[in-house]
Coordinates of C-alpha atoms (C1' of nucleotides) in Angstrom, one line a residue:
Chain V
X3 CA 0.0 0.0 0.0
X4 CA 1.3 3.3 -0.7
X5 CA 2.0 5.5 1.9
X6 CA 3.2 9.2 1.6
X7 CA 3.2 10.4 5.2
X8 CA 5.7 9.0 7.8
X9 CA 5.1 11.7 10.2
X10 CA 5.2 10.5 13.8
X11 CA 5.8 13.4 16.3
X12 CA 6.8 17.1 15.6
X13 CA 8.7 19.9 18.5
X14 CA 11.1 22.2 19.1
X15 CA 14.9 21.0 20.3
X16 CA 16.3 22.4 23.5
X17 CA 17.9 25.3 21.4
X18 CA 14.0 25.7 19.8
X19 CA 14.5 24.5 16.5
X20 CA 11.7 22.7 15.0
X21 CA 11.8 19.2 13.8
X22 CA 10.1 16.3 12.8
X23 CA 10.3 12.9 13.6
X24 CA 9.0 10.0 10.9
X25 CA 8.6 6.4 11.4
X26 CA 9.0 3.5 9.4
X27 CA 10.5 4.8 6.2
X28 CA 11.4 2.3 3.6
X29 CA 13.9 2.6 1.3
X30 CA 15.6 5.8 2.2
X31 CA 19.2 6.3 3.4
X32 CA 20.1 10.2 4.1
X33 CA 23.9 8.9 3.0
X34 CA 23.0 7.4 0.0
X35 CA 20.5 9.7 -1.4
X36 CA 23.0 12.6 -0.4
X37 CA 25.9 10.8 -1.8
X38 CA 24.8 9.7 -4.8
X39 CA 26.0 12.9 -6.9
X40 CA 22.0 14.3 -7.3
X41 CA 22.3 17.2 -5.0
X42 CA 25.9 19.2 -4.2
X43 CA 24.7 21.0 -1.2
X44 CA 24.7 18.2 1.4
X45 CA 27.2 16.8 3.8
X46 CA 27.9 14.6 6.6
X47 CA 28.4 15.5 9.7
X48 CA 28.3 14.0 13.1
X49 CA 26.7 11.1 12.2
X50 CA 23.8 12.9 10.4
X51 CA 23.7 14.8 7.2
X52 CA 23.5 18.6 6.3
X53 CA 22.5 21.5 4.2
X54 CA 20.8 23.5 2.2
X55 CA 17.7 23.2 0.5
X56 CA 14.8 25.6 -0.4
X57 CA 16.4 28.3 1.4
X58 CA 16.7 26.3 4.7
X59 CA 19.1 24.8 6.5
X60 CA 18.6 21.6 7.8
X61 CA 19.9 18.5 9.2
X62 CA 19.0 14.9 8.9
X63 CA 19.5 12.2 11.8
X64 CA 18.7 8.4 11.0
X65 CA 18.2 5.4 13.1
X66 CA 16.9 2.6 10.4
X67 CA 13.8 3.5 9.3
X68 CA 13.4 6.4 11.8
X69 CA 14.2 9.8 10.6
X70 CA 14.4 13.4 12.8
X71 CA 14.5 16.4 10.7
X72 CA 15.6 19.1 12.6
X73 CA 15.1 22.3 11.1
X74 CA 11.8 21.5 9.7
X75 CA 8.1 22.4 10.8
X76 CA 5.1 20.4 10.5
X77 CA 4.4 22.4 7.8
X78 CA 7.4 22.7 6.1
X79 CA 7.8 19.2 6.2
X80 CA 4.3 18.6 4.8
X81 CA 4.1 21.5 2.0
X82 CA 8.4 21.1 0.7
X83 CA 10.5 18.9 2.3
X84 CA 8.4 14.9 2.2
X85 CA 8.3 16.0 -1.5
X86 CA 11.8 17.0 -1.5
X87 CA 13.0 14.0 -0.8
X88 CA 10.8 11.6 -2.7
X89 CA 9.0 10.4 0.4
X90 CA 6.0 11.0 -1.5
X91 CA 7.3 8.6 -3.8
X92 CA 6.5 4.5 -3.4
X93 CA 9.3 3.2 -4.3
X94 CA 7.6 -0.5 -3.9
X95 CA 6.0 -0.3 -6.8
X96 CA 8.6 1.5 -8.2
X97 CA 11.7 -0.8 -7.9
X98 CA 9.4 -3.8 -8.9
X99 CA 8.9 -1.5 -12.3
X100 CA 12.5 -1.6 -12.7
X101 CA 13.0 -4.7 -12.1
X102 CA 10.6 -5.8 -14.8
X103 CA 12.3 -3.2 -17.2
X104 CA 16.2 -3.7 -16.5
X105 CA 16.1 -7.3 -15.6
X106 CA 15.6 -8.7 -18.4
X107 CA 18.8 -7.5 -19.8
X108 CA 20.9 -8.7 -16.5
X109 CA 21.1 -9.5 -12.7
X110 CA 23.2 -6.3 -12.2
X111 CA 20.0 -4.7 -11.4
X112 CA 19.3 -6.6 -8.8
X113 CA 22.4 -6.4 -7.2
X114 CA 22.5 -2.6 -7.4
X115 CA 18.8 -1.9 -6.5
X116 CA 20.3 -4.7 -3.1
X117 CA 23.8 -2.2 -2.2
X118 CA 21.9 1.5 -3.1
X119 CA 18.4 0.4 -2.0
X120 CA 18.3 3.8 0.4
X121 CA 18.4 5.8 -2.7
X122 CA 15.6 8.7 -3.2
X123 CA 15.3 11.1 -6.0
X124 CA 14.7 14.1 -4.6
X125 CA 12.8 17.1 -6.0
X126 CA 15.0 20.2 -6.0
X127 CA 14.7 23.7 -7.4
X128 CA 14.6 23.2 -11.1
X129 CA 17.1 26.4 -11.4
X130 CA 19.5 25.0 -8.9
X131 CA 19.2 21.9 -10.7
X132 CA 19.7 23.4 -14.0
X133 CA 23.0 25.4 -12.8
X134 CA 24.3 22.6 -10.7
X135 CA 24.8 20.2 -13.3
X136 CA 25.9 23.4 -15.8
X137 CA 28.5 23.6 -13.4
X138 CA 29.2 19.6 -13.2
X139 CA 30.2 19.4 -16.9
X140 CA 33.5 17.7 -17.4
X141 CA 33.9 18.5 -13.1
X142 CA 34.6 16.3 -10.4
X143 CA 32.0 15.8 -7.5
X144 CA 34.8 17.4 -4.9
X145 CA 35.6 20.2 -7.0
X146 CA 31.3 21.2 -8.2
X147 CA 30.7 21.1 -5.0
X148 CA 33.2 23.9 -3.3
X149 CA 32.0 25.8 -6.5
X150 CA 28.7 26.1 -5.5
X151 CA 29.3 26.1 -2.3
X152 CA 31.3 29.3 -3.0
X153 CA 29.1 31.0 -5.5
X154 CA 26.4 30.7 -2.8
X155 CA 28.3 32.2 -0.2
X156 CA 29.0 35.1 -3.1
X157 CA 25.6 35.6 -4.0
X158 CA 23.4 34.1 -2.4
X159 CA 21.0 35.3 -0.3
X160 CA 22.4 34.8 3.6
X161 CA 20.0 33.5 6.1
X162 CA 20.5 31.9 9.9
X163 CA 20.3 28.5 10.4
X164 CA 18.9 26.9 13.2
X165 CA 22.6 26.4 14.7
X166 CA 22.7 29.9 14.9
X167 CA 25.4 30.3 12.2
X168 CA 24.6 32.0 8.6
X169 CA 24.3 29.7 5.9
X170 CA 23.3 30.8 2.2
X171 CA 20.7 29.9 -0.6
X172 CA 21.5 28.7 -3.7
X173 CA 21.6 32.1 -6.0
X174 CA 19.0 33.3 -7.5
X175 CA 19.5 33.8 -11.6
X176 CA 19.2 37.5 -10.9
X177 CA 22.0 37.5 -8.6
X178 CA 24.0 35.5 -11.4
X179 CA 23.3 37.8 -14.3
X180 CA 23.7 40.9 -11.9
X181 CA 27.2 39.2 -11.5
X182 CA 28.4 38.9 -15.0
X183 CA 31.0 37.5 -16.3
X184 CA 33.5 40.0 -14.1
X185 CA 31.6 39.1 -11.2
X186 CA 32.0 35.4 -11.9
X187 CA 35.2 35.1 -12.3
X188 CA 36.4 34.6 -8.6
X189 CA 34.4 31.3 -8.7
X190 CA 36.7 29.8 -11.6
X191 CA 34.1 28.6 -13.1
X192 CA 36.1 28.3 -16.4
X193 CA 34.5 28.1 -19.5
X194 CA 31.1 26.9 -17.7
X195 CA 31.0 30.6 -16.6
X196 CA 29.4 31.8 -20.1
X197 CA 26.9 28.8 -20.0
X198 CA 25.2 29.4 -15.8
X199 CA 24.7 33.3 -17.9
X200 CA 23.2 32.1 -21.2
X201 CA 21.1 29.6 -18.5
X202 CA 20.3 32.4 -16.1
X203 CA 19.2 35.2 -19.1
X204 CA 17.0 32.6 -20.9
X205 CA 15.2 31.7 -17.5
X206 CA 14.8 35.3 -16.9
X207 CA 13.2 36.1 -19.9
X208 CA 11.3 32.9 -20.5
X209 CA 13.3 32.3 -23.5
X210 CA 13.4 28.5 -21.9
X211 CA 9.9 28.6 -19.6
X212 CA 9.9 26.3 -17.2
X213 CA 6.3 25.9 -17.3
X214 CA 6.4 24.4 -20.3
X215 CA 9.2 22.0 -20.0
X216 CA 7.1 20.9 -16.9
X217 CA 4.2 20.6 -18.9
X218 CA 5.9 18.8 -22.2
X219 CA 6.5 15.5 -23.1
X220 CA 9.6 14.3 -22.9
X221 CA 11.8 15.0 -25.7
X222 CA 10.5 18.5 -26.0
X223 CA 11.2 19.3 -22.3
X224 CA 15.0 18.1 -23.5
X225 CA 14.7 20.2 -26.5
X226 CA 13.3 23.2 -24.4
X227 CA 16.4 23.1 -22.1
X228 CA 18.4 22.6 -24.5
X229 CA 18.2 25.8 -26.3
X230 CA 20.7 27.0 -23.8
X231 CA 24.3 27.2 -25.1
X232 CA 26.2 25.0 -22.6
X233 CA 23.3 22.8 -21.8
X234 CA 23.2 19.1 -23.7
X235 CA 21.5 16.0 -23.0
X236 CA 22.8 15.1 -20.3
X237 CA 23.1 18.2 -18.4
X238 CA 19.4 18.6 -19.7
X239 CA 18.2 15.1 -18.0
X240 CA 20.1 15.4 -15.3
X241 CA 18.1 18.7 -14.7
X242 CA 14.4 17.4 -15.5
X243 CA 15.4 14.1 -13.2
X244 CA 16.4 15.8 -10.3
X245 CA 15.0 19.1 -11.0
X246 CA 11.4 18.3 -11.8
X247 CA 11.5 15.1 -10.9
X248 CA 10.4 13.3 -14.1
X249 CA 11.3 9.8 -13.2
X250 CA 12.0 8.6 -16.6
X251 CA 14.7 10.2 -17.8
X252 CA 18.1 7.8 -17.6
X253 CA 21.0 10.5 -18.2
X254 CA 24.0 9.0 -19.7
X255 CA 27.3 10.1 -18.1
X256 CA 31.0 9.0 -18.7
X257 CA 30.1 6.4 -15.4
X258 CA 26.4 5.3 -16.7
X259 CA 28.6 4.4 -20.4
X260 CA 31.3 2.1 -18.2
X261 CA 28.5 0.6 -16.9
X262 CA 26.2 -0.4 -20.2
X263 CA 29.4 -1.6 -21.7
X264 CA 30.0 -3.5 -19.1
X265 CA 26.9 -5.0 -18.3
X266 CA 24.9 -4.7 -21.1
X267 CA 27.5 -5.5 -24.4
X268 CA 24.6 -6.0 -26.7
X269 CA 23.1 -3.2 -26.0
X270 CA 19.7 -1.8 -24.1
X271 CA 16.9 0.2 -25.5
X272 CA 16.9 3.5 -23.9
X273 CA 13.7 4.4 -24.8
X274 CA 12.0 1.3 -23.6
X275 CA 13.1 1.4 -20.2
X276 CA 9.9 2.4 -18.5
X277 CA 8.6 5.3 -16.6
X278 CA 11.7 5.2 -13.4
X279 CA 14.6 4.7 -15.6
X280 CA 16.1 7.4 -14.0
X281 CA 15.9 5.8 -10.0
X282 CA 17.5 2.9 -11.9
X283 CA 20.0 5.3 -13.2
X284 CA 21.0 6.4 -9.8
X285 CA 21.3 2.6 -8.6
X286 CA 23.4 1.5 -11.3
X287 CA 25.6 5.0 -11.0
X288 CA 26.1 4.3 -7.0
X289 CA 26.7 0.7 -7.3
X290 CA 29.7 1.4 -10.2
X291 CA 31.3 4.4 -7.9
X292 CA 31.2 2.0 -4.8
X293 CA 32.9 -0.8 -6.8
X294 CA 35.5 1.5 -7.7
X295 CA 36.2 3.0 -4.8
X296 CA 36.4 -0.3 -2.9
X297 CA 38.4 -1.7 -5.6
X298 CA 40.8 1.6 -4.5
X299 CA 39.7 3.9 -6.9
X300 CA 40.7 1.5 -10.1
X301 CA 37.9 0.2 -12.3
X302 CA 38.5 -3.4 -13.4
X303 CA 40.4 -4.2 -16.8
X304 CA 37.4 -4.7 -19.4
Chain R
dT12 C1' 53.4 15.2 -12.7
dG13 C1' 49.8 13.7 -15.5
dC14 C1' 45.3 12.0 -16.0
dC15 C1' 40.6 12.7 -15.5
dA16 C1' 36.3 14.7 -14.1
dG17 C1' 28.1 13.2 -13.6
dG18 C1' 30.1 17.3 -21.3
dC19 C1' 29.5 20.6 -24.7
dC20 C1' 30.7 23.4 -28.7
dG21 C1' 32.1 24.1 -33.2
dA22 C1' 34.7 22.8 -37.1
dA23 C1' 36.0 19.3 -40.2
dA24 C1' 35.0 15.1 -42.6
Chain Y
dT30 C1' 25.4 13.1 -39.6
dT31 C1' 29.3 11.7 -37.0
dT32 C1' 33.8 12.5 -35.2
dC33 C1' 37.1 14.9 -32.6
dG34 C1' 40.1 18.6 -30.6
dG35 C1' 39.7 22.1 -27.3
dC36 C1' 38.2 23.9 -23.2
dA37 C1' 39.4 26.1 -17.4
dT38 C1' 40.5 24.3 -13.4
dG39 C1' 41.8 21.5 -9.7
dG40 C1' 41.3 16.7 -7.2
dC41 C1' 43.8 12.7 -6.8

DNA sequence: TGCCAGGCCGAAA
DNA sequence: TTTCGGCATGGC
């Protein structure tokens, strides 16, 4: 049965921050959804995770399939942050989908949907999505994430957390056209720099509207995005997956290729792969990244 | 030190 | 239409 709504108690902390408390969460892992290369602006610390989301600051402790928020109201909780991360989502149904789609082809499924079953899309900002993985282009995970980290601090708007300490929201496109190029620069951004403006001026103006890619099917919703110079398919499915959270696109990044060549020699039809290809996507890309870095960083010989 | 990173653009074939 | 060099920068 599908359940959206894992709210067991609600309060403040001693230090009166709100929070939340859920109970008897399936399939979600803070560390693995956070550490799956979806979102840049979350972190471990002491035993929970933190960050930055929708212009809070927040922090998530886990004990199985119990889960405080702390940070979050009832209604915060209830009207941004279940949907932000995919606890709205059943992900029952969902990996039994999957498993009818991908495992035909082979068992790897299986085996990743067993390691990265903790996995949740969430549903970010579709601008912070959109820059992000402008920003993650021929990047590493380390380095796009002290980027944005750093062009928030620049320009984004400064708020305090409930640890008392200022933390900032992801900028706003304003704030990165208001910027410019000169503004920019400190971020060494590189030659992304030119594509987060061309992205940030044809949001602005509705050259690329939003509202439409939300309402379109799915190759114009690619084709929408990817009007903006610096933005290809990937960056563009990467950006309607995590961004506006339509489930069935499977972007196709240097790890996701190792991984059909690997698995899949002759081949998989990408169209064909039903409507969560993209949670798939995320289970395949964490299982490959945890095989190499137990393997010490070295993928096998092919 | 050199290779590579959640790619994309633009020119050449 | 496909292929391929170049791109800014820094993590490892």
């Amino acid at each position: 049965m599908k359940k959206t709504s894992y709210l067991s108690s609600c309060g403040k902390t001693e230090d009166g921050a709100d929070f939340v408390v859920l109970s008897d969460v399936p399939y979600f892992s803070a560390s693995q959804t956070f550490d799956c290369g979806q979102c840049f602006r979350f972190n471990a610390k002491d035993g929970g995770v933190e960050g930055v989301a929708f212009g809070r600051f927040i922090r998530i402790e886990q004990d199985g399939t119990n889960i405080k928020l702390i940070g979050v109201s009832e209604k915060e909780y209830e009207d941004i942050f279940a949907a932000f991360l995919g606890l709205d989502e059943d992900y029952e149904s969902i990996r039994s989908d999957i498993g009818e789609h991908f495992g035909a082809y082979d068992d790897i499924i299986y085996e990743a949907m067993n390691v990265a079953d903790g996995i949740r899309i969430l549903r970010q900002e579709p601008w912070e999505a959109l820059a992000s993985f402008i920003i993650s282009q021929n990047n590493n995970i380390p380095r796009i994430k002290k980027i944005i980290e750093n062009i928030s601090a620049g320009l984004g708007e400064a708020f305090v957390g409930f640890d008392g300490k200022t933390h900032y929201a992801f900028p706003t496109a304003e704030a990165i056209i208001k910027a410019g190029e000169t503004g920019l620069a400190p971020f060494k951004m590189g030659f992304r720099t030119r594509y987060l403006l061309d992205a940030a001026k044809k949001y602005i103006d509705g050259e690329v509207d939003f509202a439409r890619v939300e309402s379109s099917c799915a190759s114009d919703a690619e084709k929408e995005l990817m009007q903006i110079c610096g933005v290809g398919k990937k960056v563009a499915d990467c950006t309607l997956l995590f961004g506006f959270h339509k489930l069935e696109f499977f972007p196709v990044d240097v790890w996701i290729k190792r991984v059909l060549e690997k698995y899949y020699p002759n081949g998989i039809d990408l169209g064909a792969l039903g409507a969560y290809a993209g949670v798939a996507q995320q289970y395949l890309f964490y299982h490959e990244r945890y095989i190499a870095a137990k393997s010490g960083g070295k993928e096998d010989e092919k």
